[in-house]
Amino acid sequence: MADEQAPGILALPELNGKIESGEIDTVLAVVPDLFGRLLGRHIPGIRFLEETTKQGFWLPGALFVPQLGTGSRPGAAVTSGGDIRCRPLLETLRLAPWLDRTALVFCQSLEATTGQPLAVAPRSLLQTQLDRLAEAGYRAQAGASLDFYIFNEAPGSLRARAYQGPLPAEAFGGPADSLPAGRLEPLLANARRYLLRGGVAVAHSQGTAAPGQYSLGLAPAGVMALADGQALAKQCLKLLAPQYGQAVSFMAQVTAEMAGSVAALRLSLWSPAGRRNRFGGEEVLGPGRASDECRWFLGGWLRHLPALMPFFAPTVNSYKRYVLGDGWRVAWSGRGYPAGVRVVEGPGRGAELESWLAGADVNLYLAYAAWIAAGLDGLAHKTEPPDLLAEPVLLPTSLAMAVDALAGSDFARQAFGDAVVDFYVAVFRQEQAAYELAVTDWERGRYFEQI
């Protein structure tokens, strides 16, 4: 597990030189929101160097509550109802080649009154759990493969007809089919190139389960770097696709007829120096071997998973994928067995955990924060996982059920704090309420004439 600086990451003197030469004239300073969208502002390069690096800037505190039409924003009290200060994290400064003459930097969200990290901010939530992991004597490595669909229509055209009848970019295709993927290389290849130049460790892209569906593989990295990479990859693809008359979607279930889109996530724990995979061992675990630490981490995760599902499946649409695919019953296994959770061979002569639970709409900051919190509890209590394949964990089948489980979880409140849990419960309930107010095409088709 190496700590090498990724290509595209900029030191401040490098940025200064690129601004002086005219190669860069804008810095996009961002914070990820609850859905992993990058919110922030475009700052002239000189002003960023002279002012923003020293003072930061202010954004509305309510930005962490997604706007759903008009009305109040539940959870505003958690952010003091006012502004938040954004402090650039200069170690994340990088090129953003998919934008014209632009660099990008992630920011830390700070409370206006105390100057402390804003606990509900997704990056803060993950950093808190990574700090707890370090205190326990571990560091984490993670990787991901992110599904998405490409459609042969510009976003504006799809939007004008309420996203009805989206046409996948290819009429045929399947897992690793290189012919249809090759026809989409103008988009996919540029996305890979731009992301690599922007410090995102892209491993591959390939066709997946259905025509027009592709996955982007992100190579093993630190957990925060991986979550940043997901946010950047989604922004890059969404900005590039319209240039080719196309659109991309990271919905978990675009239509009932199309295959769902998954985020395959991997996680392993390492020694503090990153030299030894702590999940590696000689204890029997399913069809393979791993350490007691791996077994207990798995046990804690599976024990608390039902209460933490909003962090893995944050939208109403997330649960359509589970119901349509019978994914609400989750067992664990080794490689070669069909299961939502697997223990597989990992790097460093060790093992790693692999999850197929989350959909493409997952926010990796939240998912890995929840995964690590549950695993740490398993380590602390030496929690045994259920029997291999024989005892499936039953998951909530709707966002409403999942949020109720989160609200009532003593573990979640202990791991994240009451204020954080109450904030996320309020926001997810707002999402559910917005859905329940909608009158759908299905309802009109079923009831308009017949009732």
Coordinates of C-alpha atoms in Angstrom, one line a residue, residues 8-448:
G8 CA -2.3 15.8 -11.7
I9 CA -2.1 16.7 -8.0
L10 CA -0.6 20.3 -7.8
A11 CA 1.5 21.9 -5.2
L12 CA 0.7 25.6 -4.7
P13 CA 3.9 26.8 -6.4
E14 CA 3.0 24.7 -9.5
L15 CA -0.5 26.3 -9.5
N16 CA 1.1 29.7 -9.3
G17 CA 3.3 28.9 -12.3
K18 CA 0.4 27.7 -14.4
I19 CA -1.6 30.8 -13.5
E20 CA 1.3 33.0 -14.5
S21 CA 1.6 31.2 -17.8
G22 CA -2.1 31.3 -18.5
E23 CA -2.5 27.5 -18.5
I24 CA -4.8 27.9 -15.5
D25 CA -7.1 30.9 -14.9
T26 CA -9.8 29.5 -12.7
V27 CA -9.9 27.3 -9.5
L28 CA -13.1 25.4 -8.8
A29 CA -13.4 25.1 -5.0
V30 CA -15.9 22.4 -4.0
V31 CA -17.6 20.5 -1.2
P32 CA -19.5 17.2 -1.8
D33 CA -23.2 17.2 -0.8
L34 CA -25.3 14.4 0.6
F35 CA -25.7 12.9 -2.9
G36 CA -22.0 13.3 -3.8
R37 CA -22.6 16.3 -6.1
L38 CA -19.8 18.9 -6.1
L39 CA -21.1 22.2 -4.9
G40 CA -18.9 25.3 -4.7
R41 CA -17.7 28.3 -6.7
H42 CA -15.4 29.2 -9.6
I43 CA -12.7 31.6 -8.4
P44 CA -10.2 33.5 -10.6
G45 CA -6.8 32.0 -10.1
I46 CA -5.1 35.1 -8.8
R47 CA -7.8 35.7 -6.3
F48 CA -7.6 32.1 -5.1
L49 CA -3.9 32.4 -4.5
E50 CA -4.0 35.8 -2.8
E51 CA -7.2 35.5 -0.8
T52 CA -9.0 32.1 -0.8
T53 CA -5.9 30.1 0.3
K54 CA -5.7 32.3 3.4
Q55 CA -9.3 33.1 4.3
G56 CA -11.4 30.5 2.6
F57 CA -14.9 31.5 1.6
W58 CA -18.5 31.2 2.8
L59 CA -21.5 29.2 1.4
P60 CA -25.0 28.7 2.7
G61 CA -25.2 26.1 5.4
A62 CA -28.4 24.7 3.9
L63 CA -26.5 23.5 0.9
F64 CA -26.2 20.1 2.6
V65 CA -30.0 19.7 2.4
P66 CA -30.9 19.0 -1.2
Q67 CA -33.4 21.5 -2.6
L68 CA -36.6 19.7 -3.5
G69 CA -38.9 22.4 -4.9
T70 CA -40.2 25.0 -2.4
G71 CA -40.7 24.8 1.3
S72 CA -38.6 24.5 4.4
R73 CA -35.3 22.6 4.7
P74 CA -35.4 20.1 7.6
G75 CA -32.2 19.8 9.4
A76 CA -31.2 23.5 9.0
A77 CA -30.8 23.8 12.8
V78 CA -28.0 21.3 12.6
T79 CA -26.0 23.7 10.5
S80 CA -26.9 26.7 12.8
G81 CA -29.2 27.9 10.0
G82 CA -26.5 30.2 8.7
D83 CA -23.4 30.0 6.5
I84 CA -20.5 27.6 6.6
R85 CA -16.9 28.4 6.0
C86 CA -15.1 26.5 3.3
R87 CA -11.4 26.0 3.8
P88 CA -9.4 24.7 0.8
L89 CA -7.6 21.5 1.4
L90 CA -4.5 22.2 -0.6
E91 CA -3.4 18.6 -0.6
T92 CA -6.3 17.9 -2.9
L93 CA -5.5 20.7 -5.4
R94 CA -5.4 19.2 -8.9
L95 CA -5.9 19.8 -12.6
A96 CA -9.5 19.5 -13.9
P97 CA -8.8 18.8 -17.6
W98 CA -12.5 18.3 -18.4
L99 CA -12.9 22.0 -17.7
D100 CA -11.3 24.8 -19.6
R101 CA -8.1 26.1 -17.9
T102 CA -9.3 25.1 -14.5
A103 CA -7.9 23.6 -11.4
L104 CA -10.0 22.0 -8.7
V105 CA -9.7 21.8 -4.9
F106 CA -11.8 20.1 -2.3
C107 CA -12.7 22.1 0.8
Q108 CA -13.3 21.4 4.5
S109 CA -16.7 22.6 5.7
L110 CA -16.4 24.4 9.1
E111 CA -19.0 25.6 11.6
A112 CA -19.4 29.4 11.4
T113 CA -19.3 30.0 15.2
T114 CA -16.7 27.4 16.4
G115 CA -14.5 26.9 13.3
Q116 CA -14.8 23.2 13.9
P117 CA -15.5 20.7 11.1
L118 CA -19.2 20.5 10.3
A119 CA -20.1 17.0 11.5
V120 CA -22.9 16.4 9.0
A121 CA -20.8 17.2 5.9
P122 CA -20.1 14.0 4.0
R123 CA -16.3 14.5 4.0
S124 CA -16.3 15.3 7.7
L125 CA -18.4 12.2 8.4
L126 CA -15.9 10.0 6.6
Q127 CA -12.9 11.7 8.1
T128 CA -14.2 11.1 11.7
Q129 CA -14.4 7.4 11.0
L130 CA -11.0 7.3 9.4
D131 CA -9.6 9.0 12.5
R132 CA -11.3 6.4 14.7
L133 CA -9.8 3.7 12.5
A134 CA -6.3 5.2 12.9
E135 CA -6.8 5.4 16.7
A136 CA -7.5 1.7 16.6
G137 CA -4.2 1.0 14.8
Y138 CA -5.4 0.6 11.2
R139 CA -5.6 2.4 7.9
A140 CA -7.9 1.4 5.1
Q141 CA -7.5 0.8 1.4
A142 CA -10.5 0.8 -1.0
G143 CA -11.4 0.3 -4.6
A144 CA -14.6 0.5 -6.6
S145 CA -16.3 -0.2 -9.9
L146 CA -19.1 2.2 -10.8
D147 CA -21.9 1.3 -13.2
F148 CA -23.6 3.9 -15.3
Y149 CA -25.7 4.2 -18.5
I150 CA -24.9 6.2 -21.6
F151 CA -27.8 7.4 -23.7
N152 CA -27.8 8.7 -27.3
E153 CA -29.6 11.9 -26.5
A154 CA -28.5 15.2 -24.9
P155 CA -29.6 15.9 -21.3
G156 CA -31.8 18.9 -22.4
S157 CA -33.8 16.7 -24.8
L158 CA -34.3 14.0 -22.2
R159 CA -35.3 16.6 -19.7
A160 CA -37.8 18.2 -22.0
R161 CA -39.8 15.0 -22.1
A162 CA -39.4 14.2 -18.4
Y163 CA -36.8 11.5 -19.1
Q164 CA -39.4 9.2 -20.7
G165 CA -38.1 6.5 -23.1
P166 CA -34.4 7.0 -22.7
L167 CA -32.5 5.3 -25.6
P168 CA -29.3 3.4 -24.5
A169 CA -26.3 4.3 -26.6
E170 CA -26.0 0.8 -28.0
A171 CA -28.7 -1.8 -29.1
F172 CA -26.6 -4.7 -27.9
G173 CA -23.8 -5.5 -25.5
G174 CA -23.0 -7.2 -22.3
P175 CA -20.2 -7.9 -19.8
A176 CA -16.8 -6.9 -21.3
D177 CA -18.2 -6.7 -24.8
S178 CA -15.5 -4.5 -26.5
L179 CA -17.3 -3.8 -29.8
P180 CA -20.1 -1.5 -28.5
A181 CA -17.7 -0.1 -25.9
G182 CA -15.3 0.7 -28.8
R183 CA -18.0 2.8 -30.5
L184 CA -18.3 4.9 -27.4
E185 CA -14.5 5.4 -26.9
P186 CA -14.7 9.1 -27.9
L187 CA -16.5 9.7 -24.6
L188 CA -15.0 6.9 -22.5
A189 CA -11.4 7.3 -23.5
N190 CA -11.4 11.1 -23.0
A191 CA -13.0 10.6 -19.6
R192 CA -10.3 8.1 -18.6
R193 CA -7.5 10.5 -19.9
Y194 CA -8.9 13.5 -18.2
L195 CA -9.5 11.8 -14.9
L196 CA -6.0 10.3 -14.9
R197 CA -4.6 13.8 -15.6
G198 CA -6.7 15.1 -12.7
G199 CA -5.3 12.7 -10.1
V200 CA -8.0 10.0 -10.2
A201 CA -6.6 6.5 -10.3
V202 CA -8.7 5.0 -13.1
A203 CA -8.1 1.3 -13.6
H204 CA -10.4 0.5 -16.6
S205 CA -13.8 1.0 -18.2
Q206 CA -15.8 -1.8 -19.7
G207 CA -19.3 -3.0 -20.8
T208 CA -21.4 -4.5 -18.0
A209 CA -24.8 -6.2 -17.9
A210 CA -26.8 -4.5 -20.5
P211 CA -26.7 -2.5 -23.7
G212 CA -25.5 1.0 -23.0
Q213 CA -24.3 0.1 -19.5
Y214 CA -20.7 0.6 -18.6
S215 CA -18.5 0.5 -15.5
L216 CA -15.6 2.7 -14.5
G217 CA -13.0 1.0 -12.3
L218 CA -11.1 3.0 -9.7
A219 CA -7.8 1.5 -8.6
P220 CA -7.1 0.8 -4.9
A221 CA -6.4 4.0 -3.0
G222 CA -7.0 5.6 0.4
V223 CA -10.7 5.7 1.2
M224 CA -11.0 9.5 1.1
A225 CA -9.1 9.6 -2.2
L226 CA -11.5 7.0 -3.6
A227 CA -14.5 8.9 -2.6
D228 CA -13.1 12.1 -4.1
G229 CA -12.4 10.1 -7.2
Q230 CA -16.0 9.0 -7.5
A231 CA -17.3 12.5 -7.2
L232 CA -14.9 13.8 -9.8
A233 CA -15.6 10.9 -12.2
K234 CA -19.4 11.6 -12.1
Q235 CA -18.8 15.3 -12.8
C236 CA -16.4 14.6 -15.6
L237 CA -18.7 12.1 -17.4
K238 CA -21.7 14.3 -17.0
L239 CA -19.9 17.3 -18.4
L240 CA -18.3 15.4 -21.3
A241 CA -21.3 13.4 -22.5
P242 CA -23.3 16.4 -23.9
Q243 CA -20.3 17.3 -26.1
Y244 CA -21.0 14.0 -28.0
G245 CA -24.8 14.4 -28.0
Q246 CA -25.1 11.9 -25.1
A247 CA -26.1 11.8 -21.5
V248 CA -25.1 9.6 -18.6
S249 CA -27.1 8.4 -15.6
F250 CA -26.0 7.0 -12.3
M251 CA -29.5 6.1 -11.2
A252 CA -29.7 2.7 -9.5
Q253 CA -32.7 1.6 -11.6
V254 CA -33.3 3.8 -14.7
T255 CA -36.4 1.8 -15.8
A256 CA -38.0 -1.4 -14.6
E257 CA -37.0 -3.2 -17.8
M258 CA -33.3 -2.2 -17.7
A259 CA -30.7 -3.9 -15.6
G260 CA -29.9 -2.1 -12.4
S261 CA -26.6 -0.2 -11.9
V262 CA -24.3 -1.3 -9.1
A263 CA -21.3 0.1 -7.3
A264 CA -19.0 -2.8 -6.5
L265 CA -17.0 -1.6 -3.5
R266 CA -13.9 -3.2 -1.8
L267 CA -12.2 -2.6 1.5
S268 CA -9.2 -3.9 3.4
L269 CA -7.5 -2.8 6.6
W270 CA -3.7 -2.3 6.8
S271 CA -1.1 -1.7 9.4
P272 CA -0.5 2.0 10.2
A273 CA 2.5 2.1 7.8
G274 CA 0.6 0.4 5.1
R275 CA 3.0 -2.6 4.8
R276 CA 0.7 -5.4 6.0
N277 CA -2.8 -6.4 5.1
R278 CA -4.5 -7.0 8.4
F279 CA -7.3 -9.0 6.8
G280 CA -4.7 -11.6 5.7
G281 CA -4.4 -14.7 7.9
E282 CA -4.7 -18.5 8.3
E283 CA -8.1 -18.7 10.0
V284 CA -10.8 -20.5 8.0
L285 CA -13.4 -18.0 6.8
G286 CA -15.9 -19.5 4.4
P287 CA -14.1 -21.2 1.5
G288 CA -10.9 -19.3 2.1
R289 CA -8.7 -18.0 4.9
A290 CA -8.4 -14.7 6.6
S291 CA -7.6 -13.1 9.9
D292 CA -9.8 -12.9 13.0
E293 CA -9.9 -9.1 12.4
C294 CA -11.4 -9.7 8.9
R295 CA -14.0 -12.0 10.4
W296 CA -15.0 -9.7 13.2
F297 CA -15.1 -6.6 10.9
L298 CA -17.4 -8.6 8.5
G299 CA -19.6 -9.6 11.5
G300 CA -20.0 -6.0 12.7
W301 CA -20.8 -4.8 9.2
L302 CA -23.5 -7.4 8.6
R303 CA -24.9 -6.9 12.1
H304 CA -25.5 -3.2 11.6
L305 CA -26.1 -3.1 7.9
P306 CA -30.0 -2.9 8.0
A307 CA -29.8 0.2 10.2
L308 CA -27.2 1.8 8.0
M309 CA -28.8 1.3 4.6
P310 CA -29.6 4.9 3.9
F311 CA -25.8 5.5 3.7
F312 CA -25.5 2.8 1.0
A313 CA -28.9 3.4 -0.7
P314 CA -29.7 7.1 -0.3
T315 CA -32.6 7.6 -2.7
V316 CA -36.1 6.3 -3.2
N317 CA -35.0 4.8 -6.5
S318 CA -32.2 2.8 -4.8
Y319 CA -34.7 0.3 -3.4
K320 CA -36.4 -0.4 -6.8
R321 CA -33.1 -2.2 -7.7
Y322 CA -33.4 -4.4 -4.6
V323 CA -37.1 -5.3 -5.0
L324 CA -36.7 -6.0 -8.8
G325 CA -33.6 -8.0 -8.3
D326 CA -34.5 -9.7 -5.0
G327 CA -31.5 -7.9 -3.4
W328 CA -33.2 -7.3 -0.1
R329 CA -31.8 -10.6 1.3
V330 CA -28.1 -10.5 1.6
A331 CA -25.7 -13.3 2.4
W332 CA -22.0 -13.5 2.3
S333 CA -19.6 -15.9 0.5
G334 CA -16.2 -16.3 -1.0
R335 CA -15.2 -15.6 -4.6
G336 CA -17.2 -17.6 -7.2
Y337 CA -20.4 -17.7 -5.2
P338 CA -23.3 -15.3 -5.9
A339 CA -23.7 -13.1 -2.8
G340 CA -24.0 -9.4 -2.0
V341 CA -21.0 -9.5 0.3
R342 CA -17.9 -11.5 -0.4
V343 CA -14.5 -12.2 1.2
V344 CA -12.0 -12.4 -1.6
E345 CA -8.2 -12.4 -2.1
G346 CA -6.8 -9.0 -1.5
P347 CA -3.6 -7.2 -2.1
G348 CA -0.5 -7.8 0.0
R349 CA -1.1 -11.5 0.4
G350 CA -4.3 -10.7 2.3
A351 CA -8.0 -10.6 2.0
E352 CA -10.5 -7.9 1.3
L353 CA -14.2 -7.4 1.7
E354 CA -16.3 -6.9 -1.5
S355 CA -19.8 -5.4 -1.5
W356 CA -22.3 -5.5 -4.3
L357 CA -25.0 -3.9 -2.2
A358 CA -24.8 -0.2 -3.2
G359 CA -26.3 1.1 -6.4
A360 CA -24.7 3.5 -8.8
D361 CA -26.4 6.4 -6.9
V362 CA -24.3 5.7 -3.7
N363 CA -22.3 8.5 -2.1
L364 CA -19.0 6.8 -1.2
Y365 CA -18.2 9.3 1.6
L366 CA -21.4 8.1 3.4
A367 CA -21.1 4.4 2.5
Y368 CA -17.5 4.0 3.6
A369 CA -18.2 6.0 6.8
A370 CA -21.0 3.6 7.7
W371 CA -18.9 0.5 6.6
I372 CA -16.0 1.5 8.8
A373 CA -18.1 2.4 11.8
A374 CA -19.9 -0.9 11.7
G375 CA -16.6 -2.8 11.2
L376 CA -15.0 -1.1 14.1
D377 CA -17.9 -2.1 16.3
G378 CA -17.4 -5.7 15.1
L379 CA -13.7 -5.5 16.0
A380 CA -14.4 -4.1 19.4
H381 CA -17.0 -6.8 20.3
K382 CA -15.4 -9.6 18.3
T383 CA -18.7 -10.1 16.4
E384 CA -19.1 -13.3 14.5
P385 CA -20.7 -13.2 11.0
P386 CA -23.7 -15.4 10.3
D387 CA -23.1 -18.7 8.6
L388 CA -21.9 -18.7 5.0
L389 CA -24.8 -18.3 2.5
A390 CA -27.2 -19.9 5.0
E391 CA -28.4 -16.9 7.0
P392 CA -29.2 -14.0 4.8
V393 CA -29.5 -10.5 6.3
L394 CA -32.9 -9.0 5.6
L395 CA -32.6 -5.4 4.4
P396 CA -35.2 -2.7 4.2
T397 CA -37.2 -2.6 1.0
S398 CA -37.9 1.1 0.8
L399 CA -36.2 4.3 1.9
A400 CA -38.9 4.9 4.4
M401 CA -38.2 1.6 6.1
A402 CA -34.5 2.2 6.0
V403 CA -34.7 5.7 7.5
D404 CA -36.9 4.4 10.4
A405 CA -34.2 1.7 11.1
L406 CA -31.5 4.4 11.1
A407 CA -33.6 6.7 13.4
G408 CA -34.0 3.9 15.9
S409 CA -30.4 2.6 15.9
D410 CA -28.6 3.0 19.2
F411 CA -25.4 2.0 17.4
A412 CA -25.7 4.7 14.7
R413 CA -26.3 7.3 17.3
Q414 CA -23.3 6.2 19.3
A415 CA -21.0 6.0 16.2
F416 CA -22.1 9.3 14.5
G417 CA -23.8 11.3 17.3
D418 CA -27.5 12.2 17.7
A419 CA -27.2 15.4 15.8
V420 CA -25.8 13.8 12.8
V421 CA -28.3 10.9 12.8
D422 CA -31.2 13.3 13.3
F423 CA -30.0 15.5 10.4
Y424 CA -29.7 12.6 7.9
V425 CA -33.0 11.2 9.1
A426 CA -34.7 14.5 8.4
V427 CA -33.1 14.9 5.0
F428 CA -33.9 11.3 3.9
R429 CA -37.5 11.7 5.1
Q430 CA -37.8 14.9 3.1
E431 CA -36.7 12.9 0.0
Q432 CA -39.4 10.2 0.8
A433 CA -42.0 12.9 1.3
A434 CA -41.2 14.5 -2.1
Y435 CA -41.7 11.1 -3.7
E436 CA -45.0 10.5 -2.0
L437 CA -46.3 13.8 -3.3
A438 CA -45.6 12.8 -6.9
V439 CA -48.4 11.5 -9.1
T440 CA -46.8 9.0 -11.5
D441 CA -47.4 7.8 -15.0
W442 CA -48.0 4.3 -13.5
E443 CA -50.9 5.7 -11.4
R444 CA -52.5 7.5 -14.4
G445 CA -52.1 4.4 -16.6
R446 CA -53.7 2.2 -14.0
Y447 CA -56.4 4.4 -12.6
F448 CA -57.3 7.2 -15.0

